[in-house]
Amino acid sequence: MSHFAQVARVPGDPILGLLEAYRADRNPTKLDLGVGVYKDALGLTPIPRAVKLAEQRLLDSETSKSYIGGHGDALFGTLLSQLVLGADNPLLESRAGTTQTPGGTGALRLAADFIGHCLPGRGIWLSDPTWPIHESIFAEAGLRVGHYPYVGAANRLDVEAMIAVLSHLPQGDVVLLHACCHNPTGFDLSQDDWRRVLEVVKARELLPLIDFAYQGFGDGLEQDAWAVRLFAEALPELLVTSSCSKNFGLYRERTGALLVCTADAEKLQDVRSQLASIARNLWSTPPAHGAAVVATILADAQLRTQWRTELDGMRRRVASLRLGLVEALRPYGLAERFAHIGVQRGMFSYTGLSPSQVQRLREEYSVYLVGSGRANVAGLDAERLDQLAGAIARVCAD
Ligand code: LMR
């Protein structure tokens, strides 16, 4: 008897699977615009200098590899919540707490199980489209998953349609919002749009879960936190998932946190007891290294300045690649059609290319985009903009 005979094969991950196909491609001019990692002019995903310096310090000063607690590194938690909510936010005194998680994805999974265990019957509403892993994480956790419109057929942000659907959600349901650098589209809400969403959240008594995976990649560290802080100030309860993968370049170190705001200090302890218990079943205690690096950087004025400068540099580079791509498309008469690439924020652009155009880009030009038409602009290089524009022009011509 074979125990595994009935185990069927499932399709590969739509994003990570692209990496394998890219690596197997022998074309020397291949271009990887799939998974969301930042690349420098040499095509490398650099370790920020601030991270290297912090790691050197840790190498000398670390005295133990014993477990860190269920909520993770306490200094990391304090400093990360200051980064998210603002250093002088009164919530930090007793109404907000972080639980360290393996990356932002771990934070999402922890949030999903928390909702499933502690808020039974609540559905979760995701933007259409959203990061594909949002769909599977919440479905796997047994939540009822629904969608609100976000980007319409013409590849434009459709706030009216979004508000119309949010206004009719079942009272008490959870709504997942992207704080900035919306994944996969790159279309962000304006401050006025956020205020409108907040009013609906209040009116329907929804619980917002804000996914904050790209702090510092949109308009700046503080600017990107604007909506999170608006919601934290206006609402008694809030969930925020924070990731250090992109802004600290710590991708493989799996460093993130679930931040919870509660109505009072007593309730915070109740919620945190549940989170520690759920996390114990998921990963027991979180990995230490990435969080120690982040804490070392944020606690040291010099390292912090160094990191901020490097993060600003990454953000500016991505913004200039966006504009550069629109310019590179101009000679083909496509600058207007793709002008949205210059307006979108963060790593990703929903290009508006169809699945068959994406397939042709891959098969004929070795350009790898996610099937939805999402391009990781942060994977581009100024030298390759003309090559990409030419390939896009050719698949758009037919
Ligand atoms: C992405 O969307 O490409 C990133 O968030 C990386 C990932 O884990 O999918």
Coordinates of N, CA, C and O and ligand atoms in Angstrom, one line a residue, residues 15 34-36 131 183 214 246 348 374, ligand 1:
I15 N 3.6 33.3 -7.9 CA 4.7 34.3 -7.8 C 6.0 33.6 -7.7 O 6.9 33.8 -8.5
G34 N 9.1 39.5 -11.6 CA 8.0 38.7 -11.0 C 8.0 39.0 -9.5 O 7.3 39.9 -9.1
V35 N 8.7 38.2 -8.7 CA 8.6 38.3 -7.2 C 9.0 39.7 -6.8 O 9.9 40.3 -7.4
G36 N 8.4 40.2 -5.7 CA 8.6 41.5 -5.2 C 9.9 41.7 -4.4 O 9.9 41.7 -3.2
W131 N -3.1 40.6 -3.2 CA -2.0 39.7 -3.2 C -2.6 38.2 -3.2 O -3.4 38.0 -2.3
N183 N -0.5 46.0 -3.4 CA 0.0 44.8 -4.1 C -1.2 44.0 -4.5 O -2.0 43.5 -3.7
Y214 N 5.1 47.6 3.0 CA 6.0 48.4 2.2 C 6.3 49.8 2.8 O 6.5 50.7 2.0
K246 N 11.1 44.2 2.9 CA 11.5 45.1 1.9 C 12.2 46.3 2.4 O 13.3 46.7 1.9
F348 N 5.2 47.6 -7.2 CA 4.5 46.9 -8.3 C 3.7 47.9 -9.2 O 3.2 48.9 -8.7
R374 N 1.0 42.0 -13.4 CA 1.8 42.8 -12.4 C 3.2 42.7 -12.7 O 3.8 41.6 -13.0
Ligands
LMR1 C1 5.3 39.6 -3.8 O1 4.1 39.8 -3.9 O2 6.0 39.3 -4.8 C2 6.0 39.6 -2.5 O3 5.2 40.0 -1.5 C3 6.8 38.4 -2.2 C4 5.9 37.2 -1.9 O4 6.1 36.6 -0.9 O5 5.0 36.9 -2.8

